[in-house]
Short mmCIF file of C-alpha atoms in Angstrom, two decimals:
data_model
loop_
_atom_site.label_atom_id
_atom_site.label_comp_id
_atom_site.label_asym_id
_atom_site.label_seq_id
_atom_site.Cartn_x
_atom_site.Cartn_y
_atom_site.Cartn_z
CA GLY A 368 -5.89 -8.95 25.97
CA LYS A 369 -4.02 -12.26 26.91
CA GLY A 370 -0.60 -12.51 28.03
CA LYS A 371 2.00 -14.77 29.48
CA GLY A 372 3.95 -14.64 32.80
CA LYS A 373 6.10 -16.79 35.05
CA GLY A 374 4.48 -18.79 37.96
CA ASN A 375 1.36 -17.19 39.48
CA GLU A 376 2.24 -13.96 37.44
CA ARG A 377 0.43 -13.12 34.03
CA VAL A 378 1.03 -10.08 31.95
CA ARG A 379 -2.10 -8.75 30.10
CA ILE A 380 -2.54 -5.67 27.75
CA VAL A 381 -4.91 -3.03 28.98
CA ARG A 382 -5.84 0.33 27.85
CA CYS A 383 -4.08 3.38 28.34
CA LYS A 384 -7.15 5.49 28.93
CA GLU A 385 -5.54 8.52 27.63
CA CYS A 386 -5.12 8.15 23.81
CA GLU A 387 -7.68 9.29 21.13
CA GLY A 388 -9.05 5.75 20.80
CA CYS A 389 -9.75 5.34 24.44
CA LEU A 390 -11.51 8.76 24.98
CA ARG A 391 -13.50 8.25 21.63
CA GLU A 392 -17.29 7.40 22.08
CA ASP A 393 -18.87 4.15 20.74
CA CYS A 394 -19.81 4.67 17.12
CA GLY A 395 -22.73 2.54 17.26
CA GLN A 396 -22.51 0.99 13.82
CA CYS A 397 -19.73 -1.51 14.40
CA VAL A 398 -20.52 -5.37 15.06
CA ALA A 399 -19.44 -4.76 18.91
CA CYS A 400 -21.68 -1.60 19.29
CA LEU A 401 -24.73 -3.16 17.53
CA ASP A 402 -24.66 -6.06 20.29
CA LYS A 403 -24.59 -3.67 23.16
CA PRO A 404 -27.87 -3.36 25.06
CA LYS A 405 -27.78 0.51 24.56
CA PHE A 406 -27.92 0.09 20.96
CA GLY A 407 -30.55 -2.53 21.04
CA GLY A 408 -28.36 -5.67 21.13
CA ARG A 409 -28.34 -8.55 23.40
CA GLY A 410 -24.82 -8.06 25.04
CA SER A 411 -23.52 -11.39 24.24
CA LEU A 412 -20.10 -10.45 22.61
CA LYS A 413 -19.10 -8.22 25.45
CA GLN A 414 -16.70 -6.36 23.32
CA SER A 415 -15.39 -2.67 22.88
CA CYS A 416 -16.19 -0.62 19.87
CA THR A 417 -13.73 -1.10 16.97
CA ASN A 418 -13.25 2.55 16.57
CA ARG A 419 -12.13 2.85 20.12
CA LYS A 420 -8.82 0.70 19.53
CA CYS A 421 -6.37 1.89 21.94
CA LEU A 422 -3.27 3.50 20.34
CA SER A 423 -0.87 3.12 23.23
CA PRO A 424 -1.69 -0.27 25.04
CA LYS A 425 0.05 -0.97 28.24
CA GLU A 426 1.16 -4.22 30.01
CA GLN A 427 -0.35 -5.05 33.44
CA THR A 428 1.18 -7.94 35.67
CA LEU A 429 -1.56 -9.81 37.62
CA VAL A 430 -0.84 -12.41 40.34
CA LYS A 431 -2.84 -15.36 39.73
CA LYS A 432 -4.77 -16.31 42.89
CA VAL A 433 -4.13 -19.94 44.30
CA ILE A 434 -7.27 -21.83 44.97
CA VAL A 435 -7.30 -23.10 48.68
CA PRO A 436 -8.20 -26.76 48.87
CA ARG A 437 -11.03 -27.72 51.33
CA THR A 438 -10.20 -28.58 54.95
CA SER A 439 -12.53 -31.39 55.34
CA THR A 440 -11.07 -34.88 55.09
CA PRO A 441 -12.09 -36.99 52.12
CA ARG A 442 -13.48 -40.14 52.56
CA LYS A 443 -11.23 -43.29 51.93
CA ARG A 444 -12.11 -45.36 49.25
CA GLY A 445 -11.22 -49.08 48.25
CA ARG A 446 -9.55 -51.82 50.29
CA PRO A 447 -7.21 -51.05 53.09
CA LYS A 448 -3.63 -52.24 52.77
CA LYS A 449 -2.77 -55.95 53.72
CA ASP A 450 -0.36 -56.60 56.60
CA ASP A 451 3.35 -56.89 56.27
CA ALA A 452 3.11 -60.65 56.98
CA GLU A 453 0.66 -61.33 54.28
CA VAL A 454 2.58 -59.25 51.73
CA LYS A 455 6.01 -60.58 52.33
CA GLY A 456 5.00 -64.26 53.51
CA ILE A 457 7.49 -64.43 56.27
CA GLY A 458 7.42 -63.82 60.10
CA GLY A 459 3.69 -64.99 60.44
CA GLU A 460 4.14 -66.57 63.98
CA LYS A 461 5.94 -63.68 65.45
CA ASN A 462 3.26 -61.37 64.50
CA GLU A 463 0.56 -63.88 65.86
CA SER A 464 2.07 -63.96 69.20
CA LYS A 465 2.60 -60.34 69.20
CA ALA A 466 -1.09 -59.81 68.51
CA ASN A 467 -2.07 -62.24 71.63
CA ASP A 468 0.09 -60.12 73.72
CA GLU A 469 -1.21 -56.92 72.88
CA GLY A 470 -4.72 -57.99 73.42
CA ASP A 471 -8.03 -57.56 71.57
CA SER A 472 -7.71 -53.91 70.90
CA SER A 473 -4.59 -54.29 68.78
CA ALA A 474 -6.11 -57.13 66.93
CA LYS A 475 -9.11 -55.02 66.07
CA LYS A 476 -6.94 -52.49 64.49
CA LYS A 477 -5.13 -54.75 62.27
CA LYS A 478 -8.32 -56.51 61.10
CA PRO A 479 -9.31 -55.35 57.81
CA ARG A 480 -12.56 -53.78 57.31
CA ILE A 481 -14.60 -53.98 54.31
CA ARG A 482 -17.25 -51.18 53.67
CA ILE A 483 -20.22 -52.28 51.45
CA SER A 484 -22.66 -49.71 50.12
CA LEU A 485 -26.24 -51.04 50.32
CA GLY A 486 -27.80 -47.99 48.79
CA SER A 487 -25.65 -47.88 45.63
CA LYS A 488 -28.41 -48.36 43.40
CA LYS A 489 -30.45 -45.41 44.94
CA SER A 490 -27.52 -43.31 44.95
CA ASP A 491 -27.01 -43.66 41.23
CA ASN A 492 -30.43 -41.84 40.73
CA ARG A 493 -29.87 -39.19 43.44
CA ILE A 494 -29.48 -35.61 42.40
CA PRO A 495 -26.02 -34.19 43.46
CA ARG A 496 -25.94 -31.37 45.89
CA LYS A 497 -24.63 -28.13 44.17
CA LYS A 498 -21.28 -27.45 45.56
CA LYS A 499 -20.61 -24.08 47.23
CA LYS A 500 -18.17 -21.92 45.54
CA SER A 501 -15.56 -20.18 47.56
CA PRO A 502 -14.10 -16.69 46.83
CA SER A 503 -11.09 -18.03 45.25
CA ASP A 504 -12.94 -20.18 42.80
CA ASP A 505 -15.09 -17.14 41.79
CA ALA A 506 -11.93 -15.17 40.97
CA ALA A 507 -10.39 -18.15 39.08
CA GLU A 508 -13.76 -18.35 37.17
CA GLU A 509 -13.69 -14.68 36.52
CA ASP A 510 -10.29 -14.83 35.13
CA ASP A 511 -10.97 -17.58 32.98
CA GLU A 512 -14.08 -15.66 31.47
CA GLU A 513 -11.95 -12.73 30.92
CA THR A 514 -9.35 -14.63 29.10
CA GLU A 515 -12.19 -16.29 26.95
CA THR A 516 -13.78 -12.95 26.30
CA ALA A 517 -10.49 -11.58 25.15
CA SER A 518 -9.71 -14.19 22.93
CA LYS A 519 -13.03 -14.12 21.34
CA SER A 520 -12.68 -10.18 21.21
CA GLU A 521 -9.32 -10.63 19.04
CA GLU A 522 -11.14 -13.27 16.77
CA VAL A 523 -13.93 -11.08 16.09
CA LEU A 524 -11.76 -8.06 15.73
CA GLU A 525 -9.51 -9.87 13.25
CA LYS A 526 -12.75 -10.84 11.14
CA GLU A 527 -13.87 -7.36 11.31
CA ALA A 528 -10.69 -5.68 10.01
CA ASP A 529 -10.69 -8.32 7.20
CA SER A 530 -14.12 -7.62 6.31
CA LYS A 531 -13.54 -3.82 6.66
CA ALA A 532 -10.29 -4.23 4.59
CA LYS A 533 -12.34 -6.02 1.86
CA ARG A 534 -15.13 -3.47 2.09
CA SER A 535 -12.61 -0.66 1.61
CA ARG A 536 -11.20 -2.35 -1.32
CA ARG A 537 -14.58 -3.12 -2.82
CA GLN A 538 -15.60 0.65 -2.56
CA ARG A 539 -12.32 1.90 -4.20
CA LYS A 540 -13.02 -0.38 -6.98
CA GLU A 541 -16.89 0.99 -7.42
CA VAL A 542 -15.36 4.69 -7.14
CA ALA A 543 -12.73 3.95 -9.71
CA GLN A 544 -15.30 2.36 -11.99
CA GLU A 545 -17.67 5.25 -11.34
CA ASN A 546 -15.09 7.59 -12.38
CA GLU A 547 -14.31 5.56 -15.53
CA ASP A 548 -18.01 5.64 -16.38
CA GLU A 549 -18.21 9.28 -15.88
CA GLU A 550 -14.93 9.96 -17.86
CA GLY A 551 -16.52 7.83 -20.68
CA GLU A 552 -19.82 9.46 -20.66
CA VAL A 553 -17.96 12.95 -20.83
CA ALA A 554 -15.71 11.75 -23.57
CA GLU A 555 -18.88 10.68 -25.40
CA VAL A 556 -20.44 14.22 -25.09
CA SER A 557 -17.25 16.30 -25.64
CA GLU A 558 -14.93 16.32 -28.73
CA PRO A 559 -12.09 13.77 -28.85
CA GLU A 560 -8.71 14.58 -27.21
CA ASP A 561 -6.69 16.97 -29.10
CA PRO A 562 -2.88 15.80 -28.99
CA GLY A 563 -1.74 18.90 -30.50
CA GLU A 564 -3.43 21.23 -28.11
CA VAL A 565 -0.28 21.05 -25.93
CA TYR A 566 1.56 23.34 -28.39
CA MET A 567 -0.72 26.21 -28.20
CA ASP A 568 0.65 26.89 -24.48
CA THR A 569 4.13 28.42 -25.45
CA ALA A 570 4.50 29.77 -21.86
CA ALA A 571 4.33 26.34 -20.16
CA LEU A 572 7.02 24.90 -22.86
CA ALA A 573 9.16 27.86 -22.16
CA ARG A 574 9.07 27.15 -18.39
CA GLU A 575 10.06 23.69 -18.91
CA ARG A 576 12.91 24.78 -21.33
CA GLU A 577 14.31 27.18 -18.58
CA GLU A 578 15.06 24.18 -16.40
CA LEU A 579 17.45 22.74 -19.04
CA ASP A 580 20.38 25.18 -18.64
CA GLY A 581 23.67 23.20 -18.30
CA VAL A 582 22.18 19.54 -18.61
CA GLY A 583 24.10 18.36 -21.57
CA PHE A 584 22.88 17.32 -25.05
CA SER A 585 21.60 13.70 -23.90
CA ALA A 586 19.40 15.14 -21.25
CA THR A 587 18.24 17.88 -23.50
CA ARG A 588 17.04 15.43 -26.17
CA ASP A 589 15.16 13.28 -23.78
CA HIS A 590 13.27 16.44 -22.36
CA SER A 591 12.56 17.79 -25.93
CA THR A 592 11.50 14.04 -27.24
CA LYS A 593 9.36 13.13 -24.23
CA ARG A 594 5.98 13.83 -26.00
CA GLY A 595 6.87 12.00 -29.17
CA PRO A 596 6.48 13.23 -32.70
CA TRP A 597 4.78 16.59 -33.29
CA ALA A 598 1.10 16.79 -33.75
CA LEU A 599 -0.84 19.89 -35.17
CA PRO A 600 -3.72 21.13 -33.31
CA LYS A 601 -7.01 20.14 -34.99
CA ALA A 602 -7.87 23.60 -35.88
CA LEU A 603 -4.46 23.79 -37.94
CA GLU A 604 -4.36 20.49 -39.53
CA LYS A 605 -4.50 22.51 -43.09
CA LYS A 606 -1.76 25.01 -42.05
CA PHE A 607 1.24 22.68 -41.93
CA THR A 608 3.35 24.51 -44.50
CA GLU A 609 2.94 27.89 -42.94
CA ILE A 610 3.80 26.33 -39.70
CA ALA A 611 6.82 24.42 -40.87
CA LYS A 612 8.27 27.50 -42.79
CA GLU A 613 7.61 29.75 -39.36
CA THR A 614 9.39 27.06 -37.55
CA ILE A 615 12.49 26.82 -39.68
CA ILE A 616 12.67 30.70 -39.84
CA LYS A 617 12.68 31.04 -36.02
CA MET A 618 15.17 28.20 -35.61
CA ASN A 619 17.41 29.80 -38.01
CA LYS A 620 17.11 33.00 -35.92
CA HIS A 621 18.21 31.08 -32.91
CA ASP A 622 21.15 29.61 -34.69
CA GLY A 623 23.47 32.72 -34.21
CA TYR A 624 26.39 30.98 -35.64
CA GLN A 625 24.60 29.69 -38.78
CA LEU A 626 25.94 26.20 -38.07
CA PHE A 627 22.83 24.40 -39.06
CA PHE A 628 21.14 26.25 -42.10
CA GLU A 629 23.61 24.89 -44.88
CA GLU A 630 24.93 21.59 -45.82
CA VAL A 631 28.28 20.53 -44.04
CA THR A 632 31.15 20.35 -46.62
CA GLU A 633 34.37 18.28 -46.24
CA ASP A 634 36.31 21.58 -46.12
CA GLU A 635 34.62 22.66 -42.89
CA ALA A 636 34.41 19.13 -41.32
CA PRO A 637 37.05 16.69 -42.68
CA ASP A 638 35.76 12.97 -43.07
CA TYR A 639 32.23 14.29 -42.21
CA ASN A 640 30.53 12.05 -44.66
CA ASP A 641 32.54 8.98 -43.40
CA VAL A 642 30.79 9.63 -39.97
CA VAL A 643 27.55 10.91 -40.91
CA LYS A 644 25.37 8.77 -43.31
CA ASN A 645 22.16 10.73 -43.52
CA PRO A 646 23.24 14.75 -43.51
CA MET A 647 20.62 17.24 -43.10
CA ASP A 648 20.46 20.89 -42.53
CA PHE A 649 17.56 23.73 -42.09
CA GLY A 650 17.92 24.83 -45.86
CA THR A 651 17.39 21.16 -47.25
CA MET A 652 14.20 21.03 -44.84
CA LYS A 653 12.92 24.33 -46.10
CA SER A 654 13.27 23.06 -49.65
CA LYS A 655 11.33 19.92 -48.79
CA VAL A 656 8.63 22.15 -47.32
CA GLU A 657 8.22 24.28 -50.56
CA ARG A 658 8.17 21.16 -52.83
CA GLY A 659 5.55 19.36 -50.48
CA GLU A 660 7.72 16.44 -49.73
CA TYR A 661 6.39 16.33 -46.07
CA GLY A 662 2.79 16.16 -47.00
CA GLU A 663 0.09 17.73 -44.84
CA GLY A 664 -1.35 17.56 -41.39
CA SER A 665 0.11 15.94 -38.32
CA ASP A 666 2.07 13.21 -40.42
CA ALA A 667 3.89 16.06 -42.21
CA ALA A 668 4.48 17.52 -38.73
CA ALA A 669 6.05 14.33 -37.40
CA ALA A 670 8.38 14.10 -40.56
CA LEU A 671 9.60 17.58 -40.00
CA TYR A 672 10.08 16.61 -36.34
CA GLU A 673 12.54 13.69 -37.28
CA ASP A 674 14.48 15.72 -39.64
CA PHE A 675 15.14 18.31 -36.92
CA LEU A 676 16.31 15.41 -34.57
CA LEU A 677 18.48 14.01 -37.24
CA VAL A 678 20.20 17.54 -37.71
CA PHE A 679 21.32 17.76 -34.28
CA ASP A 680 21.97 14.02 -33.85
CA ASN A 681 24.45 14.16 -36.59
CA CYS A 682 25.99 16.96 -34.90
CA ALA A 683 26.57 15.06 -31.75
CA LEU A 684 27.61 12.29 -33.51
CA TYR A 685 30.47 14.00 -35.32
CA ASN A 686 31.61 16.39 -32.65
CA GLU A 687 32.82 15.95 -29.22
CA VAL A 688 30.69 15.37 -26.37
CA ASP A 689 31.52 18.49 -24.42
CA GLY A 690 32.58 20.48 -27.38
CA GLU A 691 31.30 24.19 -28.02
CA VAL A 692 29.42 22.90 -31.28
CA THR A 693 27.54 20.23 -29.26
CA VAL A 694 26.76 22.69 -26.55
CA GLU A 695 25.21 24.83 -29.13
CA ALA A 696 23.29 22.17 -30.55
CA ALA A 697 21.84 21.15 -27.27
CA ARG A 698 20.68 24.82 -26.62
CA LEU A 699 19.05 25.02 -30.02
CA LEU A 700 17.45 21.50 -29.33
CA GLY A 701 15.79 22.68 -25.97
CA LEU A 702 14.46 25.60 -27.84
CA LEU A 703 12.66 23.45 -30.41
CA PRO A 704 9.41 22.47 -28.71
CA GLU A 705 8.93 26.21 -27.79
CA THR A 706 9.80 27.37 -31.19
CA PHE A 707 7.34 24.85 -32.83
CA SER A 708 4.55 26.15 -30.35
CA THR A 709 5.29 29.70 -31.25
CA ALA A 710 4.81 28.82 -35.04
CA CYS A 711 1.48 27.30 -34.28
CA VAL A 712 0.13 30.40 -32.11
CA THR A 713 1.44 32.84 -34.78
CA VAL A 714 -0.49 31.11 -37.53
CA ALA A 715 -3.50 30.44 -35.40
CA THR A 716 -3.74 34.23 -34.27
CA GLY A 717 -2.69 35.71 -37.68
CA LYS A 718 -0.35 38.10 -35.60
CA LYS A 719 2.19 38.19 -38.53
CA LYS A 720 -0.29 39.43 -41.01
CA LYS A 721 -1.80 42.02 -38.92
CA SER A 722 1.67 43.47 -38.12
CA LYS A 723 2.26 43.78 -41.84
CA LYS A 724 -1.02 45.60 -42.44
CA ARG A 725 -0.17 48.11 -39.66
CA ARG A 726 3.48 48.88 -41.02
CA ARG A 727 1.60 49.80 -44.22
#
C-alpha cells in the first residue's frame, strides 16, 4: 500500500507472508481472481485475491532513487546578454578603446551572435526521436506504477467490501424472510399457539421457583407475574371450577400459619381497613368460585390470578417490608405459578379421581 516518508525515504505496507490470509490460495471467485489470466481474465487489475487479505501487515522503508541528469550540455536558446556598456549607458569610450587594444579576437568574442533557424517549418513536421530511458528512469516509473496499482487496489477493495457488506445484508434479509414465510406456513398447517400450555410443565416452573430463595417480596412478585394473567390450556377451557378449587386448596396447604385463608379482623390487625381498601382472602375466593362469580375459561382464570395478587399485595402494604409476615407472603407468592400448574395437571390427568378409586 501507499505510505509517507521523509526526504528520499518512503514507507509502504507489505504482506507478512506468514498469516492465514497470506498463506491462503486464490479463491477464484472474487473480482481480482476473475481478472487473473489463470482464471480466464485479462490481467488488467493486477490485484490480489480479496480473501487473501494480510492479517498482520508490516511497514517497509524504501529509499527513493534519485534520477541522475544527462551529462550532455544543453543548447543555448534565445538572445545573448548585452554588454555592460549598453546596459548601463556609461563608460562607452573606455570599452571601445580597450577593444581596439586587445585586437580582433576580443572584438569577435563580444560581438553578439544571432542564430536563425532556417528549417523551422520543416522541424515542425519532424517526428521526434524516442528518448532512451536510463535505469533510474525505469526504476522511477516502476515505483509510480506500483503506487498507482496500490491506490487502484485500495479503491477496488473498498468497493468490493461495500458490495460484499450489502450482499450479506441482503442475504440475511432474504433468510429472515424465508424463515418468516416458513413459520407462517407451519402456523397455517398446525393448530394456533396455546398460551396455557406452559402451565402443563410443572417441573420447569419448580426449577424457576428454586432460584427465588431469599430475593424478597418485590423480586418474587416480578418473577411470578412475568407471564401475565393465567390462561387455561385449550383442553381445559371448561374445567375452570375444578382447577380453581384445586389451586385454592393447595395454596391453603402451603400456608402453614393460616395467614390468608380467613378475612383479617381489626383485633388481629389494628387499622387494617384504613390501610387496605380492597381486602381479599382464600376463603372469599373459594366462595366466589362456588357461586360462579369468576365465570369460565381463561378470563375466569385471569380474574382468579388478580385476586391472588391482591391477597399478597395487601399483606405487603400493611406489614413491614422485612417483617416475618411479608417474608412468608413472598414464599407463598413464589409457589403460586407452580401450584396453578399442579392443579391443571391434576385435573387433566384425573389422578385425584383414580387415587380415590384405589382407596375404595
